[in-house]
Amino acid sequence: GLVAGGGRGQVYAARHSVFGSTGALKVLHPALHADEGWRARFNEEGLVGTQLKHPHVLSARERVHNDGRSALVVDLVPGGQTLEKVLSREFRDGLPLVAGLQVFLKILQGIDYLHGKGIVHGDLKPENVMIEGDFRKAETWTPKVADFGTVALIANPVEIDGRPAVVATPRYASPEHLLGVDQIEVRSDIYAMGLILHFLLTGRHASNAQSVRAAAERVALPVPIVNLVDPPEALIAVFKRATAMEPQD
């Protein structure tokens, strides 16, 4: 059955016809599959995903081919719910501080693992974090960082007029990401993690930018942390450092 769909393809819950094991099948959109560059990116995503083994990272098991189409078999997260969906439904004003920081640290462990392998995610956002556990009890959550399509884009950029195109989620993109995927680095993920921290604790996105132009206007200003009651000074310091406008900061 269909679990999710987007511009690059669809994700299905699937069962192995011989062994009976379950998994998720990520299928590249037919129009993109017809393009050699996108097929290369999809293969790169699979190559990266099959090398990852961490409790807070969603691993890929293998690449499969059938009837001229390619798919990635990835771990199936029970419930198939993202941080975006769970928080928006169950904790509209954000998680309590301690629970929120516990979830944040688990996501951070997954990102630290990726960076230790020299991998920059490049598209961190609440929609790319899967949640396993009792959705109403944040202390039971096991978050898993998912979707490594941008990793493949960094390796094989989409070019327009000879320059890498800006392929970004506007409200979570770092200032340097808006200059092109070739500008993404480890610190770009740190910027996005600062925005995820904001979402976890307030239930609101720090930015509502829907376009690259709107995002460019947003990143030219310091990111305010809003709707957080009596935040500890140390937390604010971490947030401000993570979302600094200049990468070197």
CSV table of C-alpha atoms in Angstrom, one decimal:
chain,number,residue,atom,x,y,z
A,1,GLY,CA,0.0,0.0,0.0
A,2,LEU,CA,1.0,3.6,-0.6
A,3,VAL,CA,2.7,5.2,2.4
A,4,ALA,CA,3.8,8.6,1.0
A,5,GLY,CA,4.4,10.4,-2.2
A,6,GLY,CA,6.4,13.4,-3.4
A,7,GLY,CA,8.0,15.1,-6.4
A,8,ARG,CA,10.7,12.4,-6.7
A,9,GLY,CA,8.6,9.3,-6.3
A,10,GLN,CA,6.4,7.2,-4.0
A,11,VAL,CA,7.0,5.0,-0.9
A,12,TYR,CA,5.0,1.8,-0.5
A,13,ALA,CA,4.7,-0.6,2.4
A,14,ALA,CA,5.7,-4.0,1.0
A,15,ARG,CA,6.1,-7.7,1.9
A,16,HIS,CA,8.7,-10.1,0.6
A,17,SER,CA,6.9,-12.6,-1.6
A,18,VAL,CA,9.1,-15.5,-0.4
A,19,PHE,CA,10.3,-14.7,3.1
A,20,GLY,CA,7.3,-12.7,4.3
A,21,SER,CA,9.5,-9.9,5.8
A,22,THR,CA,8.2,-6.4,5.6
A,23,GLY,CA,9.9,-3.3,4.3
A,24,ALA,CA,9.3,0.0,2.5
A,25,LEU,CA,9.8,0.3,-1.2
A,26,LYS,CA,10.9,3.7,-2.5
A,27,VAL,CA,10.2,4.0,-6.2
A,28,LEU,CA,11.6,6.7,-8.4
A,29,HIS,CA,9.0,8.7,-10.3
A,30,PRO,CA,8.6,7.4,-13.9
A,31,ALA,CA,9.4,10.8,-15.5
A,32,LEU,CA,12.6,11.0,-13.4
A,33,HIS,CA,13.5,7.4,-14.1
A,34,ALA,CA,13.6,8.2,-17.8
A,35,ASP,CA,16.4,10.6,-17.1
A,36,GLU,CA,19.9,9.2,-16.9
A,37,GLY,CA,21.0,11.9,-14.3
A,38,TRP,CA,18.2,11.1,-11.9
A,39,ARG,CA,18.8,7.4,-12.2
A,40,ALA,CA,22.4,8.0,-11.2
A,41,ARG,CA,21.3,10.0,-8.2
A,42,PHE,CA,18.8,7.3,-7.2
A,43,ASN,CA,21.6,4.7,-7.4
A,44,GLU,CA,23.8,7.0,-5.3
A,45,GLU,CA,21.1,7.3,-2.7
A,46,GLY,CA,20.8,3.6,-2.5
A,47,LEU,CA,24.6,3.1,-2.3
A,48,VAL,CA,24.8,5.6,0.6
A,49,GLY,CA,21.7,4.1,2.4
A,50,THR,CA,23.0,0.5,2.3
A,51,GLN,CA,26.2,1.6,4.2
A,52,LEU,CA,24.3,3.1,7.1
A,53,LYS,CA,23.6,1.1,10.3
A,54,HIS,CA,22.5,3.3,13.3
A,55,PRO,CA,19.4,3.2,15.6
A,56,HIS,CA,18.5,6.7,14.6
A,57,VAL,CA,19.1,6.5,10.9
A,58,LEU,CA,16.7,4.8,8.4
A,59,SER,CA,18.8,2.3,6.5
A,60,ALA,CA,18.4,1.0,3.0
A,61,ARG,CA,18.7,-2.8,2.5
A,62,GLU,CA,19.1,-3.1,-1.3
A,63,ARG,CA,18.3,-1.8,-4.7
A,64,VAL,CA,15.9,-3.8,-6.8
A,65,HIS,CA,14.9,-3.6,-10.5
A,66,ASN,CA,11.7,-4.8,-12.1
A,67,ASP,CA,10.1,-4.2,-15.5
A,68,GLY,CA,12.5,-1.3,-16.3
A,69,ARG,CA,11.9,0.4,-12.9
A,70,SER,CA,14.3,0.8,-9.9
A,71,ALA,CA,13.4,0.9,-6.2
A,72,LEU,CA,15.1,1.0,-2.9
A,73,VAL,CA,14.1,-1.4,-0.1
A,74,VAL,CA,14.4,0.5,3.2
A,75,ASP,CA,13.4,-0.4,6.8
A,76,LEU,CA,9.6,0.0,7.4
A,77,VAL,CA,8.9,2.2,10.4
A,78,PRO,CA,5.7,1.0,12.1
A,79,GLY,CA,2.9,3.6,11.7
A,80,GLY,CA,4.9,5.4,9.0
A,81,GLN,CA,4.6,8.8,10.7
A,82,THR,CA,7.0,11.7,10.4
A,83,LEU,CA,8.0,14.1,13.2
A,84,GLU,CA,6.0,16.8,11.3
A,85,LYS,CA,2.8,14.8,11.4
A,86,VAL,CA,3.1,13.4,15.0
A,87,LEU,CA,4.0,16.7,16.6
A,88,SER,CA,1.4,18.7,14.6
A,89,ARG,CA,-1.3,16.2,15.7
A,90,GLU,CA,-0.3,15.3,19.3
A,91,PHE,CA,1.8,18.2,20.6
A,92,ARG,CA,0.7,21.4,18.7
A,93,ASP,CA,2.5,23.6,21.2
A,94,GLY,CA,5.7,21.6,21.1
A,95,LEU,CA,7.1,19.0,23.5
A,96,PRO,CA,7.9,19.6,27.1
A,97,LEU,CA,11.5,20.8,27.5
A,98,VAL,CA,13.1,17.6,28.8
A,99,ALA,CA,11.2,15.3,26.4
A,100,GLY,CA,11.9,17.7,23.5
A,101,LEU,CA,15.7,17.7,24.3
A,102,GLN,CA,15.7,13.9,24.6
A,103,VAL,CA,14.2,13.5,21.2
A,104,PHE,CA,16.5,16.2,19.8
A,105,LEU,CA,19.6,14.4,21.1
A,106,LYS,CA,18.6,11.1,19.5
A,107,ILE,CA,18.2,12.9,16.1
A,108,LEU,CA,21.6,14.6,16.8
A,109,GLN,CA,23.2,11.2,17.4
A,110,GLY,CA,22.0,10.0,14.0
A,111,ILE,CA,23.4,13.2,12.3
A,112,ASP,CA,26.7,12.8,14.2
A,113,TYR,CA,27.0,9.3,12.8
A,114,LEU,CA,26.4,10.5,9.3
A,115,HIS,CA,29.0,13.3,9.7
A,116,GLY,CA,31.4,10.8,11.1
A,117,LYS,CA,31.1,8.9,7.8
A,118,GLY,CA,31.7,12.1,5.8
A,119,ILE,CA,28.0,12.3,4.8
A,120,VAL,CA,26.1,15.6,4.7
A,121,HIS,CA,22.3,15.0,4.7
A,122,GLY,CA,21.5,18.3,3.1
A,123,ASP,CA,17.7,18.3,3.6
A,124,LEU,CA,17.0,17.9,7.3
A,125,LYS,CA,13.5,18.8,8.3
A,126,PRO,CA,10.6,17.4,10.4
A,127,GLU,CA,9.2,15.6,7.3
A,128,ASN,CA,12.5,13.7,7.0
A,129,VAL,CA,12.5,12.3,10.5
A,130,MET,CA,10.4,9.1,11.1
A,131,ILE,CA,9.0,8.4,14.5
A,132,GLU,CA,8.6,5.0,16.1
A,133,GLY,CA,6.9,4.5,19.4
A,134,ASP,CA,3.7,5.5,21.2
A,135,PHE,CA,2.9,8.8,19.4
A,136,ARG,CA,1.3,10.3,22.5
A,137,LYS,CA,4.3,9.5,24.8
A,138,ALA,CA,7.4,11.3,23.5
A,139,GLU,CA,9.6,9.5,26.0
A,140,THR,CA,9.0,6.3,24.0
A,141,TRP,CA,10.0,7.8,20.6
A,142,THR,CA,12.8,6.4,18.5
A,143,PRO,CA,13.4,9.0,15.8
A,144,LYS,CA,15.1,7.9,12.6
A,145,VAL,CA,16.6,10.3,10.1
A,146,ALA,CA,15.4,9.4,6.6
A,147,ASP,CA,15.6,10.4,2.9
A,148,PHE,CA,19.1,10.7,1.5
A,149,GLY,CA,18.1,12.0,-1.9
A,150,THR,CA,20.0,15.3,-1.4
A,151,VAL,CA,23.2,13.4,-0.6
A,152,ALA,CA,22.9,12.1,-4.2
A,153,LEU,CA,22.2,15.6,-5.5
A,154,ILE,CA,25.4,16.9,-3.9
A,155,ALA,CA,27.3,14.1,-5.7
A,156,ASN,CA,25.4,14.7,-9.0
A,157,PRO,CA,24.1,18.3,-9.0
A,158,VAL,CA,21.2,19.3,-11.3
A,159,GLU,CA,22.6,22.1,-13.5
A,160,ILE,CA,20.8,25.0,-15.1
A,161,ASP,CA,22.8,27.2,-17.5
A,162,GLY,CA,26.0,25.5,-16.3
A,163,ARG,CA,25.5,26.1,-12.6
A,164,PRO,CA,24.2,23.8,-9.8
A,165,ALA,CA,20.5,24.5,-9.3
A,166,VAL,CA,19.0,25.4,-5.9
A,167,VAL,CA,17.1,22.3,-4.8
A,168,ALA,CA,16.0,23.1,-1.3
A,169,THR,CA,13.2,23.0,1.2
A,170,PRO,CA,12.8,26.8,1.6
A,171,ARG,CA,11.9,27.0,5.3
A,172,TYR,CA,14.7,24.7,6.4
A,173,ALA,CA,17.5,25.6,4.0
A,174,SER,CA,20.7,27.2,5.4
A,175,PRO,CA,21.9,30.5,3.8
A,176,GLU,CA,24.7,28.7,1.9
A,177,HIS,CA,22.3,26.0,0.6
A,178,LEU,CA,20.3,28.8,-1.1
A,179,LEU,CA,23.4,29.5,-3.2
A,180,GLY,CA,23.3,25.9,-4.7
A,181,VAL,CA,23.7,22.3,-3.5
A,182,ASP,CA,27.5,22.5,-4.2
A,183,GLN,CA,27.7,24.9,-1.2
A,184,ILE,CA,26.2,22.5,1.3
A,185,GLU,CA,28.5,21.3,4.1
A,186,VAL,CA,28.3,19.8,7.6
A,187,ARG,CA,27.5,23.2,9.0
A,188,SER,CA,24.4,23.4,6.7
A,189,ASP,CA,23.0,20.4,8.6
A,190,ILE,CA,23.7,22.1,11.9
A,191,TYR,CA,21.7,25.1,10.8
A,192,ALA,CA,18.7,22.9,9.9
A,193,MET,CA,19.1,21.1,13.3
A,194,GLY,CA,18.7,24.4,15.0
A,195,LEU,CA,15.4,24.9,13.2
A,196,ILE,CA,14.3,21.4,14.1
A,197,LEU,CA,15.0,22.2,17.8
A,198,HIS,CA,12.7,25.2,17.4
A,199,PHE,CA,10.0,23.0,15.9
A,200,LEU,CA,10.3,20.4,18.7
A,201,LEU,CA,10.0,22.9,21.5
A,202,THR,CA,7.3,25.2,20.0
A,203,GLY,CA,5.4,23.1,17.5
A,204,ARG,CA,6.0,25.9,15.0
A,205,HIS,CA,8.3,26.3,12.1
A,206,ALA,CA,10.8,29.2,12.5
A,207,SER,CA,10.1,30.1,8.9
A,208,ASN,CA,7.1,29.9,6.6
A,209,ALA,CA,9.1,30.5,3.5
A,210,GLN,CA,7.5,28.7,0.5
A,211,SER,CA,10.0,29.8,-2.2
A,212,VAL,CA,13.7,30.2,-2.5
A,213,ARG,CA,13.3,34.0,-2.8
A,214,ALA,CA,11.3,34.1,0.4
A,215,ALA,CA,13.9,31.9,2.1
A,216,ALA,CA,16.7,34.2,1.0
A,217,GLU,CA,14.9,37.1,2.7
A,218,ARG,CA,14.4,35.1,5.8
A,219,VAL,CA,18.1,33.9,6.2
A,220,ALA,CA,19.3,37.5,6.0
A,221,LEU,CA,17.9,38.1,9.5
A,222,PRO,CA,18.6,36.3,12.8
A,223,VAL,CA,16.2,33.5,13.6
A,224,PRO,CA,14.0,34.4,16.6
A,225,ILE,CA,13.0,31.6,19.0
A,226,VAL,CA,9.4,32.3,19.7
A,227,ASN,CA,6.6,30.8,21.9
A,228,LEU,CA,9.1,29.2,24.3
A,229,VAL,CA,8.4,30.0,27.9
A,230,ASP,CA,11.4,30.8,30.1
A,231,PRO,CA,14.0,29.0,28.0
A,232,PRO,CA,17.3,28.2,29.7
A,233,GLU,CA,20.1,30.5,28.6
A,234,ALA,CA,22.3,27.6,27.5
A,235,LEU,CA,19.6,26.4,25.2
A,236,ILE,CA,19.2,29.8,23.6
A,237,ALA,CA,23.0,30.0,23.1
A,238,VAL,CA,23.0,26.6,21.3
A,239,PHE,CA,20.1,27.7,19.1
A,240,LYS,CA,21.7,31.1,18.2
A,241,ARG,CA,25.0,29.4,17.3
A,242,ALA,CA,23.3,26.7,15.2
A,243,THR,CA,21.3,29.3,13.3
A,244,ALA,CA,24.0,31.9,12.8
A,245,MET,CA,23.8,33.6,9.4
A,246,GLU,CA,27.5,33.0,8.7
A,247,PRO,CA,28.7,29.4,8.5
A,248,GLN,CA,32.0,30.2,10.3
A,249,ASP,CA,29.8,31.3,13.3
